[in-house]
Amino acid sequence: MDQISSLPETILHDILSRLPKKDAIKTSVLSKTWREIFYTFPILSICDRESIRRSSKRKKDQQIKTFLDYGKQRLLRFSEQGLAIKEFKLKLSLTCFDLQLIYPDVDQWLKLASECDLQTLKLCLPTLKEDDPCLCYILHPGVIEARSLNKLVLKGRIRFDKDFLNPSVKFSSLCVLSLCYVLFDDEGAIEHVNSHCPLIEHITLKWCYVYNPQGARDLQISLMKSVSMHGLQKLKGVDIQGVQNVYIDAPNIEKIYYGADSYEPSKMNFDSCGNLRALTLMNMKIEFLFTDIWFLHLSSKFPFLESLELVECSMYENINISSSQLKALVLSNCSIMEKLEIDTPNLLSFRYYYAGDNLPSISFLRCSSQLEVNVLFNMIHPRLYQLGKFVEQFKPQKFLASLSLSIRPCIPSDEHFYYYEYRYWEDPYSLPPTLPVPCIKHLVIRSVREDKSKYALLVNRLFYGWCPETISLSLNPSHCTKAFIEVRHCFQSLYFISFLCFSSVQRVICGASNSCLLFVKFFYWMLMETKKPKGKFCSYCYSKSKCWLHGLKDVKVTSSVKNDVNVVDFVHLKSVLGGWTSSDNANISFRLK
């Protein structure tokens, strides 16, 4: 007996809300009860892609008519039965011409939804481009001005006309406002809307445009230049991108995310936001906003700041960051910076990502004993020798918990520029290592996009002047480190075989298995060679010191492909990798002693 169908309607609606959309639709064919439950489900989502497909004009016109009838009937059912709609999501991806024909129907749908105590409205149209603004859907205030509306999400070619400047337009219950790629007839419209949202808590403005009908055709649409937010007592967070000048005066705001328009001069004033907890700045020149000592006064300006993230920013050469409350710090691809000093006694997490060549020196003047540092580099292979210097200059070294590395080859135009690095590349021990050798806890090699004939030299250069305790090689298909291991199984000595022979063996291996596995298998063989006694004339030793292989006493290998099993030999490794699939996010780990 079906006892679930006899449950109260609210519980059945809750069950539907936890199912994927496709599965929720399938419940409508179970019985008349479930069909009625589905059609009265207060979370309504309509997408034209589910009904309209590429076909002849006659078929497409019929599909559009069927789609419009379906949407109208769904909304009329709610309106006629006096049912509430908690959320209405409408996603349209038709061509501009077809969209223009159905805009009156969209008006009707939104009006019907707003009359059903609508709480959340999400309207997504194709992204606005620099074409005729008349092709945009003009959003009229009366369509969405519902007292119950508390969340409004608009994306794409949606246009706010001058009616939004009318003082009577109010959103008395709106708490969340998100606008992406929309068009305003007046730059002051967004400030007017914000000022009439007394309960607003979160505002998102991403790449919004302003219409200038007096400009030339290619200049009629331009990015919004400035936005001002003040008097919003409930505001907790903002996400602003693509606006040149930003002013925020919100005493209770806790989170600010600001992404500038490339490296154009930007101005941002948020000094009065003394309750700020999290700050993210992206894609900008810091010198346009702050002086070089601004980061030294974070505690006095923002005494509650716990998270600071700088992404794709052009920095000063020397940066000093000081904050007593900061707990999380992220620097991602911040250029120019040569020296970073951090004075943060309560910092728990520091993440540093960089895809350039010249690595900065990083030191902590004060830090928590629980601090964990994770570093990710995307480097060209001639600059790998810098890793030892970076680890050596990192103070204190004990906090450098993890270093992830992606190795990429030089493009042909770079080869002349890196001539001297290539010379040292061919002889990795031409520079004597610094003793004692610095050490980190964990090295993650995410990808190796390099000529297979240089694997041996790459490994020697990689471990020149420093030593990790654990090495993990990612098997993610997008990273391609799996190419690193299988060479030794095919021939006894990689170093003394000609490049021609190597290439032919490589082709055999790649034809028999995923080419990405080659690096992992080669690396396994090279480390396993450390268990064999080294001769007096080891070809990898520097004239005044032994190579890094001589310092290894033992190697333990595990794989997450099959529940972290221990790899006992090369045959076992091949078996483990044979069970790997491209969907697995697995790795091979080497623990060095």
Short mmCIF file of C-alpha atoms in Angstrom, two decimals, residues 119 187 233 406 462 482 565:
data_model
loop_
_atom_site.label_atom_id
_atom_site.label_comp_id
_atom_site.label_asym_id
_atom_site.label_seq_id
_atom_site.Cartn_x
_atom_site.Cartn_y
_atom_site.Cartn_z
CA GLN A 119 9.12 35.36 -2.65
CA GLU A 187 23.10 55.31 -13.97
CA GLN A 233 21.56 49.76 7.72
CA SER A 406 52.31 22.61 -12.23
CA LEU A 462 62.96 19.74 -9.18
CA LYS A 482 50.17 10.41 -15.10
CA VAL A 565 46.66 0.60 -0.81
#
